[in-house]
């Protein structure tokens, strides 16, 4: 039975990748920035690394790697443009399953509007929210630790006096081979429709991420990771070096399909069950971002 399930999931991933023939951001583009200062400092190459409060976003199968209960959050002024971008997530055990939840918000207040004559006509607000419920379980295959995870998600977007909502779903896979981890996700499987109060319909395009991460122990514990986003043809690479049990430094880079590499960097400090992380995310077109996040584990 398990082999049948795994084969079916593999076929879904292959078929979805083949069907993703054209690039497009569609609705929900605000949430493509990513979450968690640790992940962003590593260039957003996190599909095979996610193991805590950010797993619902990066790969719900990563919930199986979480030990104990994880609760965390992130904030940034995205691109330095006054875009208030926040994430709150959690991961915990419930019986034989791992479960999680997350909230992601992007708000822009005081957007100026103009009438047909070019005169200022007041201001409006743009608020985008995403709610996710996640679960994951281990599905060992031939002694190889394999995990399957999924999200149910709800989008809410309001702009001026109009609003739109929609439900979607994600799938995630994670395989562990000693120090090597392989991950893949399908986000917004089949595309998620956002139905607006005006009668218009937007679509959050399906996103496909595949990647791997290798963890070694010499001369210090360190991890190198890579990720390819099939839908946008973007490449992400990153590394984390744990100088001590409390201090980590991280570097990364990301390259869009049509553009140059941009670079990321950051550091983390862990004190008992609390950790705080910071990241610098370069974007020479829109502006750079400074990201701060924190996580409790208990």
GROMACS .gro file of C-alpha atoms in nm:
model
  298
    1UNK     CA    1   0.000   0.000   0.000
    2UNK     CA    2   0.278   0.242   0.094
    3UNK     CA    3   0.462   0.172  -0.232
    4UNK     CA    4   0.142   0.246  -0.426
    5UNK     CA    5   0.097   0.576  -0.241
    6UNK     CA    6   0.458   0.680  -0.300
    7UNK     CA    7   0.443   0.589  -0.668
    8UNK     CA    8   0.126   0.793  -0.707
    9UNK     CA    9   0.288   1.094  -0.541
   10UNK     CA   10   0.593   1.065  -0.764
   11UNK     CA   11   0.371   1.062  -1.073
   12UNK     CA   12   0.188   1.372  -0.946
   13UNK     CA   13   0.518   1.559  -0.913
   14UNK     CA   14   0.636   1.454  -1.260
   15UNK     CA   15   0.307   1.541  -1.429
   16UNK     CA   16   0.289   1.876  -1.254
   17UNK     CA   17   0.641   1.970  -1.357
   18UNK     CA   18   0.565   1.884  -1.719
   19UNK     CA   19   0.244   2.086  -1.713
   20UNK     CA   20   0.416   2.396  -1.576
   21UNK     CA   21   0.510   2.513  -1.924
   22UNK     CA   22   0.495   2.887  -1.881
   23UNK     CA   23   0.628   3.121  -1.617
   24UNK     CA   24   0.393   3.352  -1.431
   25UNK     CA   25   0.355   3.500  -1.088
   26UNK     CA   26  -0.025   3.536  -1.081
   27UNK     CA   27  -0.198   3.628  -0.756
   28UNK     CA   28  -0.027   3.568  -0.424
   29UNK     CA   29   0.307   3.699  -0.553
   30UNK     CA   30   0.357   3.893  -0.229
   31UNK     CA   31   0.420   3.566  -0.046
   32UNK     CA   32   0.696   3.444  -0.279
   33UNK     CA   33   0.955   3.644  -0.081
   34UNK     CA   34   0.987   3.364   0.174
   35UNK     CA   35   0.983   3.351   0.554
   36UNK     CA   36   1.224   3.304   0.848
   37UNK     CA   37   1.554   3.493   0.875
   38UNK     CA   38   1.746   3.165   0.893
   39UNK     CA   39   1.601   3.045   0.562
   40UNK     CA   40   1.635   3.382   0.388
   41UNK     CA   41   1.998   3.421   0.498
   42UNK     CA   42   2.060   3.088   0.323
   43UNK     CA   43   1.930   3.226  -0.006
   44UNK     CA   44   1.584   3.075   0.035
   45UNK     CA   45   1.728   2.727  -0.029
   46UNK     CA   46   1.517   2.565   0.241
   47UNK     CA   47   1.286   2.304   0.088
   48UNK     CA   48   1.515   2.026   0.215
   49UNK     CA   49   1.609   2.197   0.543
   50UNK     CA   50   1.282   2.321   0.697
   51UNK     CA   51   1.240   2.162   1.039
   52UNK     CA   52   1.062   2.405   1.271
   53UNK     CA   53   0.805   2.681   1.281
   54UNK     CA   54   0.867   2.775   0.915
   55UNK     CA   55   0.805   2.421   0.782
   56UNK     CA   56   0.440   2.491   0.687
   57UNK     CA   57   0.568   2.750   0.439
   58UNK     CA   58   0.881   2.583   0.303
   59UNK     CA   59   0.789   2.214   0.316
   60UNK     CA   60   0.516   2.069   0.540
   61UNK     CA   61   0.693   1.731   0.535
   62UNK     CA   62   0.968   1.900   0.737
   63UNK     CA   63   0.734   1.898   1.036
   64UNK     CA   64   0.852   1.540   1.094
   65UNK     CA   65   1.201   1.673   1.175
   66UNK     CA   66   1.075   1.898   1.454
   67UNK     CA   67   1.135   1.773   1.808
   68UNK     CA   68   0.916   1.919   2.080
   69UNK     CA   69   0.693   2.218   2.016
   70UNK     CA   70   0.814   2.505   1.798
   71UNK     CA   71   0.657   2.852   1.793
   72UNK     CA   72   0.811   3.143   1.606
   73UNK     CA   73   0.762   3.458   1.407
   74UNK     CA   74   0.926   3.695   1.159
   75UNK     CA   75   0.897   4.060   1.057
   76UNK     CA   76   1.048   4.280   0.788
   77UNK     CA   77   0.988   4.603   0.604
   78UNK     CA   78   1.007   4.431   0.267
   79UNK     CA   79   1.247   4.601   0.024
   80UNK     CA   80   1.245   4.905   0.254
   81UNK     CA   81   0.928   5.020   0.075
   82UNK     CA   82   0.691   5.029   0.371
   83UNK     CA   83   0.553   4.680   0.304
   84UNK     CA   84   0.487   4.528   0.648
   85UNK     CA   85   0.554   4.156   0.602
   86UNK     CA   86   0.493   3.916   0.892
   87UNK     CA   87   0.489   3.543   0.956
   88UNK     CA   88   0.387   3.339   1.261
   89UNK     CA   89   0.411   2.960   1.266
   90UNK     CA   90   0.403   2.656   1.492
   91UNK     CA   91   0.490   2.286   1.480
   92UNK     CA   92   0.403   2.014   1.733
   93UNK     CA   93   0.328   1.643   1.775
   94UNK     CA   94  -0.026   1.507   1.792
   95UNK     CA   95  -0.038   1.131   1.837
   96UNK     CA   96   0.153   0.971   1.550
   97UNK     CA   97   0.128   1.284   1.338
   98UNK     CA   98   0.311   1.614   1.327
   99UNK     CA   99   0.084   1.916   1.289
  100UNK     CA  100   0.145   2.283   1.232
  101UNK     CA  101  -0.014   2.610   1.147
  102UNK     CA  102   0.093   2.945   1.008
  103UNK     CA  103  -0.021   3.298   0.935
  104UNK     CA  104   0.143   3.518   0.673
  105UNK     CA  105   0.052   3.881   0.617
  106UNK     CA  106   0.158   4.156   0.377
  107UNK     CA  107   0.012   4.503   0.432
  108UNK     CA  108   0.063   4.836   0.258
  109UNK     CA  109  -0.112   5.134   0.412
  110UNK     CA  110  -0.176   5.480   0.270
  111UNK     CA  111  -0.147   5.407  -0.103
  112UNK     CA  112  -0.228   5.732  -0.285
  113UNK     CA  113  -0.502   5.728  -0.548
  114UNK     CA  114  -0.575   5.983  -0.821
  115UNK     CA  115  -0.882   6.079  -1.020
  116UNK     CA  116  -0.913   6.112  -1.398
  117UNK     CA  117  -0.769   6.465  -1.386
  118UNK     CA  118  -0.460   6.354  -1.197
  119UNK     CA  119  -0.569   6.508  -0.868
  120UNK     CA  120  -0.513   6.314  -0.548
  121UNK     CA  121  -0.834   6.136  -0.446
  122UNK     CA  122  -0.731   5.994  -0.109
  123UNK     CA  123  -0.556   5.678   0.005
  124UNK     CA  124  -0.635   5.307   0.017
  125UNK     CA  125  -0.485   5.004   0.194
  126UNK     CA  126  -0.372   4.673   0.044
  127UNK     CA  127  -0.392   4.377   0.284
  128UNK     CA  128  -0.301   4.019   0.189
  129UNK     CA  129  -0.329   3.734   0.440
  130UNK     CA  130  -0.261   3.362   0.418
  131UNK     CA  131  -0.366   3.103   0.678
  132UNK     CA  132  -0.223   2.749   0.668
  133UNK     CA  133  -0.302   2.428   0.853
  134UNK     CA  134  -0.041   2.153   0.813
  135UNK     CA  135   0.016   1.788   0.891
  136UNK     CA  136   0.291   1.537   0.817
  137UNK     CA  137   0.380   1.175   0.883
  138UNK     CA  138   0.672   0.940   0.827
  139UNK     CA  139   0.640   0.684   0.546
  140UNK     CA  140   0.957   0.470   0.559
  141UNK     CA  141   1.045   0.305   0.230
  142UNK     CA  142   1.291   0.015   0.239
  143UNK     CA  143   1.448   0.150   0.557
  144UNK     CA  144   1.489   0.499   0.411
  145UNK     CA  145   1.321   0.771   0.621
  146UNK     CA  146   1.063   0.933   0.396
  147UNK     CA  147   0.804   1.189   0.502
  148UNK     CA  148   0.487   1.323   0.342
  149UNK     CA  149   0.323   1.650   0.440
  150UNK     CA  150   0.040   1.870   0.327
  151UNK     CA  151  -0.121   2.210   0.380
  152UNK     CA  152  -0.473   2.340   0.356
  153UNK     CA  153  -0.458   2.714   0.299
  154UNK     CA  154  -0.694   3.010   0.289
  155UNK     CA  155  -0.616   3.335   0.108
  156UNK     CA  156  -0.775   3.668   0.194
  157UNK     CA  157  -0.696   3.986  -0.002
  158UNK     CA  158  -0.858   4.326   0.040
  159UNK     CA  159  -0.780   4.632  -0.170
  160UNK     CA  160  -0.970   4.957  -0.120
  161UNK     CA  161  -1.337   4.855  -0.091
  162UNK     CA  162  -1.306   4.517  -0.264
  163UNK     CA  163  -1.201   4.177  -0.130
  164UNK     CA  164  -1.113   3.831  -0.260
  165UNK     CA  165  -1.077   3.489  -0.097
  166UNK     CA  166  -0.980   3.136  -0.198
  167UNK     CA  167  -0.883   2.792  -0.069
  168UNK     CA  168  -0.579   2.595  -0.184
  169UNK     CA  169  -0.352   2.306  -0.092
  170UNK     CA  170   0.016   2.204  -0.091
  171UNK     CA  171   0.205   1.874  -0.092
  172UNK     CA  172   0.556   1.810   0.038
  173UNK     CA  173   0.803   1.521   0.034
  174UNK     CA  174   1.125   1.482   0.230
  175UNK     CA  175   1.378   1.197   0.214
  176UNK     CA  176   1.676   1.150   0.447
  177UNK     CA  177   1.987   0.959   0.343
  178UNK     CA  178   2.234   0.993   0.626
  179UNK     CA  179   2.360   1.350   0.611
  180UNK     CA  180   2.180   1.412   0.281
  181UNK     CA  181   1.822   1.535   0.265
  182UNK     CA  182   1.611   1.571  -0.049
  183UNK     CA  183   1.292   1.774  -0.058
  184UNK     CA  184   1.018   1.870  -0.302
  185UNK     CA  185   0.693   2.064  -0.278
  186UNK     CA  186   0.391   2.143  -0.490
  187UNK     CA  187   0.233   2.466  -0.370
  188UNK     CA  188  -0.120   2.562  -0.471
  189UNK     CA  189  -0.174   2.230  -0.647
  190UNK     CA  190  -0.360   2.287  -0.972
  191UNK     CA  191  -0.369   2.663  -0.912
  192UNK     CA  192  -0.573   2.837  -0.642
  193UNK     CA  193  -0.863   3.059  -0.749
  194UNK     CA  194  -0.917   3.389  -0.569
  195UNK     CA  195  -1.279   3.499  -0.613
  196UNK     CA  196  -1.327   3.875  -0.583
  197UNK     CA  197  -1.633   4.068  -0.472
  198UNK     CA  198  -1.630   4.233  -0.817
  199UNK     CA  199  -1.685   3.894  -0.983
  200UNK     CA  200  -1.327   3.880  -1.111
  201UNK     CA  201  -1.116   3.568  -1.054
  202UNK     CA  202  -0.740   3.565  -0.999
  203UNK     CA  203  -0.528   3.250  -0.989
  204UNK     CA  204  -0.234   3.174  -0.761
  205UNK     CA  205  -0.016   2.971  -0.997
  206UNK     CA  206   0.113   2.634  -0.887
  207UNK     CA  207   0.473   2.651  -0.764
  208UNK     CA  208   0.720   2.361  -0.772
  209UNK     CA  209   1.033   2.350  -0.557
  210UNK     CA  210   1.298   2.078  -0.553
  211UNK     CA  211   1.621   2.076  -0.356
  212UNK     CA  212   1.877   1.903  -0.143
  213UNK     CA  213   2.089   1.969   0.164
  214UNK     CA  214   2.408   1.806   0.289
  215UNK     CA  215   2.515   1.830   0.654
  216UNK     CA  216   2.873   1.758   0.761
  217UNK     CA  217   3.047   1.776   1.096
  218UNK     CA  218   3.404   1.886   1.019
  219UNK     CA  219   3.572   2.119   1.093
  220UNK     CA  220   3.248   2.254   1.248
  221UNK     CA  221   2.889   2.140   1.191
  222UNK     CA  222   2.778   2.294   0.864
  223UNK     CA  223   2.506   2.254   0.602
  224UNK     CA  224   2.507   2.342   0.234
  225UNK     CA  225   2.176   2.353   0.050
  226UNK     CA  226   2.043   2.412  -0.299
  227UNK     CA  227   1.697   2.464  -0.443
  228UNK     CA  228   1.546   2.507  -0.788
  229UNK     CA  229   1.205   2.664  -0.831
  230UNK     CA  230   1.070   2.501  -1.146
  231UNK     CA  231   0.783   2.741  -1.207
  232UNK     CA  232   0.999   3.056  -1.199
  233UNK     CA  233   1.328   2.896  -1.313
  234UNK     CA  234   1.507   3.050  -1.015
  235UNK     CA  235   1.812   2.902  -0.843
  236UNK     CA  236   1.884   2.929  -0.469
  237UNK     CA  237   2.195   2.819  -0.278
  238UNK     CA  238   2.299   2.865   0.083
  239UNK     CA  239   2.518   2.749   0.368
  240UNK     CA  240   2.503   2.752   0.748
  241UNK     CA  241   2.805   2.720   0.978
  242UNK     CA  242   2.751   2.647   1.349
  243UNK     CA  243   3.054   2.800   1.516
  244UNK     CA  244   2.930   2.690   1.860
  245UNK     CA  245   2.610   2.541   2.000
  246UNK     CA  246   2.482   2.898   2.032
  247UNK     CA  247   2.620   3.087   1.731
  248UNK     CA  248   2.560   3.027   1.360
  249UNK     CA  249   2.650   3.229   1.052
  250UNK     CA  250   2.482   3.192   0.713
  251UNK     CA  251   2.537   3.300   0.354
  252UNK     CA  252   2.347   3.246   0.033
  253UNK     CA  253   2.264   3.358  -0.318
  254UNK     CA  254   1.966   3.349  -0.548
  255UNK     CA  255   1.928   3.398  -0.922
  256UNK     CA  256   1.602   3.464  -1.106
  257UNK     CA  257   1.558   3.338  -1.460
  258UNK     CA  258   1.625   3.681  -1.612
  259UNK     CA  259   1.865   3.855  -1.380
  260UNK     CA  260   2.192   3.845  -1.193
  261UNK     CA  261   2.277   3.672  -0.869
  262UNK     CA  262   2.181   3.854  -0.550
  263UNK     CA  263   2.334   3.771  -0.216
  264UNK     CA  264   2.212   3.704   0.135
  265UNK     CA  265   2.378   3.677   0.474
  266UNK     CA  266   2.283   3.646   0.837
  267UNK     CA  267   2.351   3.506   1.180
  268UNK     CA  268   2.171   3.333   1.462
  269UNK     CA  269   2.200   3.316   1.839
  270UNK     CA  270   2.047   3.031   2.041
  271UNK     CA  271   2.004   3.051   2.418
  272UNK     CA  272   1.842   2.745   2.568
  273UNK     CA  273   1.505   2.698   2.402
  274UNK     CA  274   1.502   3.043   2.238
  275UNK     CA  275   1.677   3.151   1.920
  276UNK     CA  276   1.690   3.484   1.739
  277UNK     CA  277   1.802   3.523   1.378
  278UNK     CA  278   1.875   3.811   1.144
  279UNK     CA  279   1.916   3.823   0.767
  280UNK     CA  280   2.015   4.068   0.495
  281UNK     CA  281   1.847   4.003   0.160
  282UNK     CA  282   1.986   4.190  -0.138
  283UNK     CA  283   1.762   4.313  -0.419
  284UNK     CA  284   1.921   4.578  -0.640
  285UNK     CA  285   1.596   4.640  -0.830
  286UNK     CA  286   1.336   4.681  -0.554
  287UNK     CA  287   1.559   4.743  -0.254
  288UNK     CA  288   1.729   4.542   0.018
  289UNK     CA  289   1.553   4.388   0.318
  290UNK     CA  290   1.654   4.333   0.680
  291UNK     CA  291   1.469   4.042   0.839
  292UNK     CA  292   1.440   3.951   1.208
  293UNK     CA  293   1.286   3.631   1.342
  294UNK     CA  294   1.268   3.436   1.666
  295UNK     CA  295   1.167   3.087   1.773
  296UNK     CA  296   1.080   2.912   2.100
  297UNK     CA  297   1.128   2.536   2.137
  298UNK     CA  298   0.985   2.358   2.440
   0.00000   0.00000   0.00000
